[in-house]
C-alpha atoms as one frame of an Amber mdcrd trajectory, in Angstrom:
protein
   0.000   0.000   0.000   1.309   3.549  -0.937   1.549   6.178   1.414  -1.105
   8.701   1.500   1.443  11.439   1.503   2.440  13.065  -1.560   6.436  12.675
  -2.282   7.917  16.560  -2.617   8.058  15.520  -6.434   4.676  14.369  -7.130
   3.621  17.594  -5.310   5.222  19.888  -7.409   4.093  17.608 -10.523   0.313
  18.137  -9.525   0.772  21.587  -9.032   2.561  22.174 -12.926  -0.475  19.628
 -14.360  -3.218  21.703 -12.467  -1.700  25.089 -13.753  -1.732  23.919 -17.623
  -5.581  22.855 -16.278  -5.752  18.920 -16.152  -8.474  18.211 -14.105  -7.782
  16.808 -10.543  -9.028  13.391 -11.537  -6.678  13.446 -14.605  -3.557  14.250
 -12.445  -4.761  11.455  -9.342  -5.122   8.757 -12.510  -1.528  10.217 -14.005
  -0.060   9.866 -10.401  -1.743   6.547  -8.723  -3.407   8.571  -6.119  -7.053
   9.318  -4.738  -8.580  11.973  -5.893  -9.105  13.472  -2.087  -5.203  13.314
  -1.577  -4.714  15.065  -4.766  -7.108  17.610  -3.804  -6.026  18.429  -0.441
  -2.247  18.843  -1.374  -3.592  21.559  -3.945  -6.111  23.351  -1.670  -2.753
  24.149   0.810  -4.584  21.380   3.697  -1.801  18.853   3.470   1.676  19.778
   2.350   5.278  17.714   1.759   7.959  17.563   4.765   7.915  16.007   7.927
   5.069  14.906   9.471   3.537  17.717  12.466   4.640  16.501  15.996   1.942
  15.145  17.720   1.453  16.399  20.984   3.257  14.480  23.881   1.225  13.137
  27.739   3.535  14.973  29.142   3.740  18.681  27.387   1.601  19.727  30.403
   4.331  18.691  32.812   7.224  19.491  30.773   7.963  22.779  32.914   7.755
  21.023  35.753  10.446  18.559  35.007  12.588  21.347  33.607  12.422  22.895
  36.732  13.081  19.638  38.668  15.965  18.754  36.683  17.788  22.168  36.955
  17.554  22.262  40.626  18.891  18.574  40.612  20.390  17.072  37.438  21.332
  13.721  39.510  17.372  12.852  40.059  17.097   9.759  38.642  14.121   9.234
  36.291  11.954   6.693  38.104  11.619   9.064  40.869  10.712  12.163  38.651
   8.488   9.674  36.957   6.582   8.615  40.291   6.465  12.339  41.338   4.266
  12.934  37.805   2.263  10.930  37.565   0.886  11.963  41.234  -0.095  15.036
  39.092  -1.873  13.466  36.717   0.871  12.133  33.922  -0.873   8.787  32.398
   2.049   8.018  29.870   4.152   4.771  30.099   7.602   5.111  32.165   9.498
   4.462  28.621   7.344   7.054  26.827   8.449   9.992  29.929  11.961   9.064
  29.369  11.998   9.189  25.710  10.664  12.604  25.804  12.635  13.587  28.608
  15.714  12.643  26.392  14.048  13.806  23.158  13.413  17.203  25.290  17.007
  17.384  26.412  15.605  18.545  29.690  18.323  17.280  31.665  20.730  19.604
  32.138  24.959  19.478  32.145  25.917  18.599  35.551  28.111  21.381  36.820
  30.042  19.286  39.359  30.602  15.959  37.848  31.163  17.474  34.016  27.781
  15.214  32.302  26.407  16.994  29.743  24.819  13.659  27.871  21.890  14.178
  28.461  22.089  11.081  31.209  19.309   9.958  33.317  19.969   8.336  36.875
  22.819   8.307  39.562  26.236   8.574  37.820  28.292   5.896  37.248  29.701
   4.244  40.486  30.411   0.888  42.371  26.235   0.052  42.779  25.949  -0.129
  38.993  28.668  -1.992  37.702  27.910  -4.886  35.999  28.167  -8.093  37.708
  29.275 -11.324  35.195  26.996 -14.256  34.705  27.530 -17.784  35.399  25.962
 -20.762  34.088  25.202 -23.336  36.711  27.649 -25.809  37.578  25.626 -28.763
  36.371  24.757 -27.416  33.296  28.440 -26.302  32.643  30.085 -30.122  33.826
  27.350 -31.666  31.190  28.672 -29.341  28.462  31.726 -30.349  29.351  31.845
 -33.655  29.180  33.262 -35.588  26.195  30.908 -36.608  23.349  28.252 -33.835
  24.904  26.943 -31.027  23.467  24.202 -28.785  24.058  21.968 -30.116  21.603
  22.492 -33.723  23.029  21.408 -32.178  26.973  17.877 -30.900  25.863
């Protein structure tokens, strides 16, 4: 299925073919389109580029967060989360932190030199990353001669 959007090119095609007076349904047969896409791209209702930005859960709380995150770029974003939607913020946790990156409210962090755009606690010895093992049965199986880990399942 073709998008209902006009390409920039087809646009500007319509436009020439409706100035030397083809008729809209001419041009929407000549192009592949409907005749109410046609229409609308010449009457100035729909036009070429990037879509409009839909409007965001949180725009009504955007200031807020702004103002939360100045005072303390370290607040990590679960708790600004919680803290919003006791004010009425319905959005999904992923969709505040996608706007809050998308946003760039978080501000550079004066003291430890962040300017990423980072969300959370920095960096320290409660977030490393702690290696996996396999179990030890699982792992002797393996490694047994003649085993493999299609034979074990």
């Amino acid at each position: 299925m073709r998008s209902p959007m006009l390409t920039a090119a087809e646009e500007k095609e319509a436009r020439d073919l409706f100035q030397l007076g083809y008729s809209i349904s001419a041009i929407s047969r000549h192009l592949g389109r409907d005749r109410a896409t046609i229409r609308a791209y010449l009457r100035g209702e729909r036009t070429t580029g990037a879509p409009r930005a839909r409007p965001s859960a949180l725009d009504p709380f955007l200031d807020y967060c702004r103002r939360q995150l100045t005072g303390s770029p370290h607040l990590p974003a679960a708790v600004l989360y919680a803290d919003v939607v006791t004010r009425g913020y319905s959005g999904s946790y992923s969709s505040f932190t996608r706007t809050i990156r998308t946003h760039r409210l978080r501000p550079d962090c004066p003291s430890c030199g962040r300017g990423d755009g980072h969300a959370g606690s920095p960096a320290g010895p409660a977030t490393r990353e702690v290696p996996v093992q396999a179990p030890r049965r699982y792992a002797e199986r393996v490694a047994r001669p003649g085993n493999s880990e299609a034979n074990i399942r």
